[in-house]
Amino acid sequence: MTLTARDKQLRGESRWGTAALGIVTWLVAALFFFPIFWMVLNSFKTELDANTTPKLLFEPTLDRWQAVTETIPGLLSFSEAFYNSFLIVIVSTVLVLVLAIPAAYALSIYPIGNWRDALFFFISTKFLPIVAAILPLWIIARELGLLNTHLVLIILYTAMNLPLAVWMLNSFFREVPRELIEAAQMDGTGLYGQIKDVMLPIVAPGVAATALLCFIFAWNEFFLAVQLNPVEGSTVPVWVSTNVTTRGMFMAKLSAASTLAILPVVIAGWVAQKRMIRGLSMGAVK
Amino acid sequence: MAEVTYREATRIYPGTEQPAVDRLNLTIDDGEFLVLVGPSGSGKSTALRMLAGLEACDEGTIHIGDRDVTLVQPKDRDVAMVFQSYALYPHMSVAQNIGFPLKQQKVPKAEREKQVREAARILDLEEYLDRKPKHLSGGQRQRVAMGRAIVRHPQVFLMDEPLSNLDAKLRVQTRAELADLQARLGVTTVYVTHDQVEAMTMGHRVAILDYGVMQQCDTPGELYRHPENLFVAGFIGSPAMNIIPTDVDGDAVVFGSMRIPMDPAVAAAAAKSGGAGLQIGIRPQGLVLGDEGVPTEVVVVEELGSETFVFADIEHLGERLRIRIRVDADYAVARGDKTHVNVLGPVHVFGTDGLRLKTAEEQAG
């Protein structure tokens, strides 16, 4: 909607005030974006350029990109790490949705007496710092023979994201008028049909936003991956960290690895941007 | 199509003590259009939702035809419902919305499309079949909701205030269309409304509820002429009946300076109660302004064009009492006029328990 001068006057907006707000917004955005910009820039530099006084003008090189994507026998390679990450993250995200959708549906549409407490219990599992649970987790994983497997991370990432997904989906489902579900019941749908044909198509943006957040959290997870699955079967964040060396300079190479690591999330975020904003703001206005 | 029977049907919402619907006994005949009416909180919607299967029946039973459906799931009851909000699926087109129940019944696609087109033809929706609900007007949405109900050929239609979201003019038009459609299809219909005009104009019979208890169920004419109690008397008719506390004077009741003779049976019943706490009910149409009767002063004049309602004060039992009187549209009357009000009747007499005292004729019949 374009506003006329009178519209703005009516809202108490002055031209200078709007301009100043615009400048502040751009400054804040630049502040957030700068480290990423610098990282991408560094990845095209030589190690020497990256480690000396910051400079904007330099001779770009793909040398570090080549180095970072090279396969060295015995070390976690770029392609393995990406394969592992995609496998673990996608399977865990699908599992989260498969478990969270019925749970959220039950909590929102057929709530039990103390549904608020149940919901709080879900989210309270996130209160414990993961470091406090790592030893028992490690022992359990070892006893079950799950150390250094994909499965251990799939299980843990599913468990890690499940409370958030139930919480989010529950609030999206609550936005759907109860009468729609009742109409579906009257029209002869069973529980499965109510979810598949009525609820999910309506809250699709919310489900997309939830899935994307789960994807991002699982993709970026480092601590569990490095503790429970640090060798060949490991994920992208662990692979990024392998580019940190104790000898020599690694800033440019690390930047190239980090740039690669954030690419899937950026692409997924970009693709889902519109849906995600709609999803996250669902319920903000009627 | 089938008869519907509520037997001692009771609903008590968890955490409450007062039943939302209290031992409802009601039989709705095959093909009948029955309206449940009452103020908000009267339990009319709950009674409908119990029949739909959306609310449990805590005590008693509900039958559709010969089948006891008390514990049957909504999807297996063979009833269709139109909601107040229409509850159209926003992600589906009009055709998909109407065809949705058929799809659930696994009706083949070709047959489904044929039936959707037929329903759309009946409801004049053919040109909107590809539109989404958000691109329809309120009246069109209402018709889509109807389409979704009729396409199934259910045994019973349930309608929960389906016209309350329409503007006044469209409501009157749709009211007539709905009544016509129901008559053509001949399907047993239970219709909930809080609007007594809607109830009176549409229903073959009207059941009036208050605080979960059915007050009376009868034809609109009978409810108007012979209300069982004070609640029905005050609820049915617009503007409402004048309900006036009164005294007994021999075989007559007091109305201002007038003495209105009672039917012998009514007088006997009134005498039994000692005459205290009696009330009389006279409709605005049962009073007339003129040169005879109780002296009165006009306070407010409401002209409706076709008729006029006058609010006037009389001296009654030593106090000022405001009453409503209907007069013809061309009757000249203005605020401050000092005139007289006379009683044309009928005059209903209500006992201390709020029940109307029956005349000898009614008692015999």
Short mmCIF file of N, CA and C in Angstrom, two decimals, chain A residues 64-87 150 219 231-243 253-264 267:
data_model
loop_
_atom_site.label_atom_id
_atom_site.label_comp_id
_atom_site.label_asym_id
_atom_site.label_seq_id
_atom_site.Cartn_x
_atom_site.Cartn_y
_atom_site.Cartn_z
N ARG A 64 41.76 -21.80 -1.83
CA ARG A 64 41.30 -22.30 -0.54
C ARG A 64 40.05 -23.18 -0.69
N TRP A 65 39.22 -22.81 -1.66
CA TRP A 65 38.02 -23.61 -1.95
C TRP A 65 38.43 -25.00 -2.42
N GLN A 66 39.47 -25.00 -3.23
CA GLN A 66 39.98 -26.28 -3.72
C GLN A 66 40.52 -27.11 -2.54
N ALA A 67 41.27 -26.44 -1.69
CA ALA A 67 41.89 -27.13 -0.57
C ALA A 67 40.83 -27.73 0.36
N VAL A 68 39.80 -26.98 0.56
CA VAL A 68 38.81 -27.40 1.54
C VAL A 68 37.96 -28.56 1.02
N THR A 69 37.83 -28.65 -0.31
CA THR A 69 37.01 -29.73 -0.87
C THR A 69 37.83 -30.95 -1.28
N GLU A 70 39.11 -30.92 -1.02
CA GLU A 70 39.96 -32.06 -1.34
C GLU A 70 39.67 -33.24 -0.40
N THR A 71 39.80 -34.45 -0.94
CA THR A 71 39.61 -35.62 -0.10
C THR A 71 40.97 -36.15 0.34
N ILE A 72 41.16 -36.19 1.64
CA ILE A 72 42.40 -36.74 2.17
C ILE A 72 42.06 -38.05 2.88
N PRO A 73 42.63 -39.17 2.44
CA PRO A 73 42.29 -40.46 3.05
C PRO A 73 42.47 -40.42 4.56
N GLY A 74 41.49 -40.98 5.27
CA GLY A 74 41.58 -41.04 6.73
C GLY A 74 40.97 -39.84 7.42
N LEU A 75 40.70 -38.80 6.65
CA LEU A 75 40.06 -37.61 7.26
C LEU A 75 38.64 -37.48 6.72
N LEU A 76 37.77 -36.89 7.57
CA LEU A 76 36.39 -36.65 7.14
C LEU A 76 36.41 -35.68 5.96
N SER A 77 35.86 -36.13 4.82
CA SER A 77 35.92 -35.27 3.64
C SER A 77 34.66 -34.42 3.53
N PHE A 78 34.75 -33.40 2.71
CA PHE A 78 33.65 -32.48 2.45
C PHE A 78 32.39 -33.23 2.00
N SER A 79 32.57 -34.12 1.01
CA SER A 79 31.39 -34.80 0.44
C SER A 79 30.78 -35.76 1.46
N GLU A 80 31.62 -36.47 2.22
CA GLU A 80 31.09 -37.38 3.24
C GLU A 80 30.29 -36.60 4.29
N ALA A 81 30.89 -35.50 4.73
CA ALA A 81 30.24 -34.71 5.78
C ALA A 81 28.88 -34.20 5.30
N PHE A 82 28.82 -33.73 4.06
CA PHE A 82 27.54 -33.23 3.55
C PHE A 82 26.53 -34.35 3.41
N TYR A 83 27.02 -35.52 2.91
CA TYR A 83 26.11 -36.66 2.79
C TYR A 83 25.56 -37.03 4.17
N ASN A 84 26.46 -37.14 5.15
CA ASN A 84 26.03 -37.50 6.50
C ASN A 84 25.04 -36.49 7.06
N SER A 85 25.38 -35.22 6.90
CA SER A 85 24.52 -34.17 7.45
C SER A 85 23.13 -34.23 6.83
N PHE A 86 23.10 -34.30 5.50
CA PHE A 86 21.79 -34.33 4.84
C PHE A 86 20.97 -35.52 5.31
N LEU A 87 21.63 -36.68 5.36
CA LEU A 87 20.91 -37.89 5.77
C LEU A 87 20.34 -37.73 7.18
N HIS A 150 25.19 -43.02 12.38
CA HIS A 150 24.21 -41.99 11.99
C HIS A 150 23.03 -42.01 12.95
N TRP A 219 21.07 -29.03 11.54
CA TRP A 219 22.20 -28.80 10.63
C TRP A 219 23.37 -28.15 11.36
N VAL A 231 34.05 -39.25 14.16
CA VAL A 231 34.92 -39.68 13.05
C VAL A 231 34.20 -39.69 11.71
N GLU A 232 34.37 -40.76 10.93
CA GLU A 232 33.93 -40.70 9.51
C GLU A 232 32.44 -40.39 9.33
N GLY A 233 31.61 -40.89 10.26
CA GLY A 233 30.17 -40.72 10.06
C GLY A 233 29.67 -39.34 10.43
N SER A 234 30.57 -38.38 10.67
CA SER A 234 30.12 -37.13 11.28
C SER A 234 29.59 -36.09 10.29
N THR A 235 29.23 -34.97 10.85
CA THR A 235 28.43 -34.00 10.10
C THR A 235 29.25 -32.76 9.74
N VAL A 236 28.60 -31.85 9.04
CA VAL A 236 29.27 -30.67 8.50
C VAL A 236 29.93 -29.79 9.58
N PRO A 237 29.25 -29.48 10.70
CA PRO A 237 29.93 -28.65 11.70
C PRO A 237 31.24 -29.27 12.19
N VAL A 238 31.24 -30.60 12.34
CA VAL A 238 32.47 -31.28 12.77
C VAL A 238 33.53 -31.15 11.67
N TRP A 239 33.09 -31.31 10.44
CA TRP A 239 34.01 -31.17 9.31
C TRP A 239 34.61 -29.75 9.26
N VAL A 240 33.77 -28.74 9.52
CA VAL A 240 34.27 -27.36 9.53
C VAL A 240 35.38 -27.24 10.57
N SER A 241 35.14 -27.83 11.74
CA SER A 241 36.12 -27.70 12.82
C SER A 241 37.44 -28.40 12.49
N THR A 242 37.38 -29.42 11.60
CA THR A 242 38.63 -30.11 11.25
C THR A 242 39.56 -29.20 10.45
N ASN A 243 39.04 -28.11 9.96
CA ASN A 243 39.89 -27.17 9.21
C ASN A 243 40.66 -26.22 10.12
N LYS A 253 40.90 -20.86 4.70
CA LYS A 253 40.35 -22.20 4.47
C LYS A 253 39.10 -22.43 5.33
N LEU A 254 39.18 -21.99 6.59
CA LEU A 254 38.04 -22.11 7.50
C LEU A 254 36.85 -21.30 6.97
N SER A 255 37.14 -20.13 6.42
CA SER A 255 36.07 -19.29 5.86
C SER A 255 35.40 -20.00 4.70
N ALA A 256 36.20 -20.65 3.85
CA ALA A 256 35.62 -21.37 2.71
C ALA A 256 34.74 -22.51 3.22
N ALA A 257 35.23 -23.23 4.23
CA ALA A 257 34.45 -24.34 4.78
C ALA A 257 33.15 -23.84 5.40
N SER A 258 33.25 -22.74 6.15
CA SER A 258 32.06 -22.18 6.80
C SER A 258 31.05 -21.69 5.78
N THR A 259 31.56 -21.08 4.71
CA THR A 259 30.65 -20.60 3.67
C THR A 259 29.89 -21.78 3.07
N LEU A 260 30.61 -22.86 2.80
CA LEU A 260 29.95 -24.06 2.27
C LEU A 260 28.91 -24.59 3.27
N ALA A 261 29.28 -24.53 4.55
CA ALA A 261 28.41 -25.12 5.57
C ALA A 261 27.09 -24.36 5.71
N ILE A 262 27.15 -23.04 5.52
CA ILE A 262 25.89 -22.29 5.71
C ILE A 262 25.03 -22.27 4.45
N LEU A 263 25.62 -22.69 3.31
CA LEU A 263 24.87 -22.60 2.05
C LEU A 263 23.51 -23.32 2.08
N PRO A 264 23.43 -24.59 2.51
CA PRO A 264 22.13 -25.27 2.48
C PRO A 264 21.07 -24.53 3.30
N ILE A 267 20.02 -21.41 1.42
CA ILE A 267 19.15 -21.74 0.28
C ILE A 267 17.77 -22.16 0.77
#
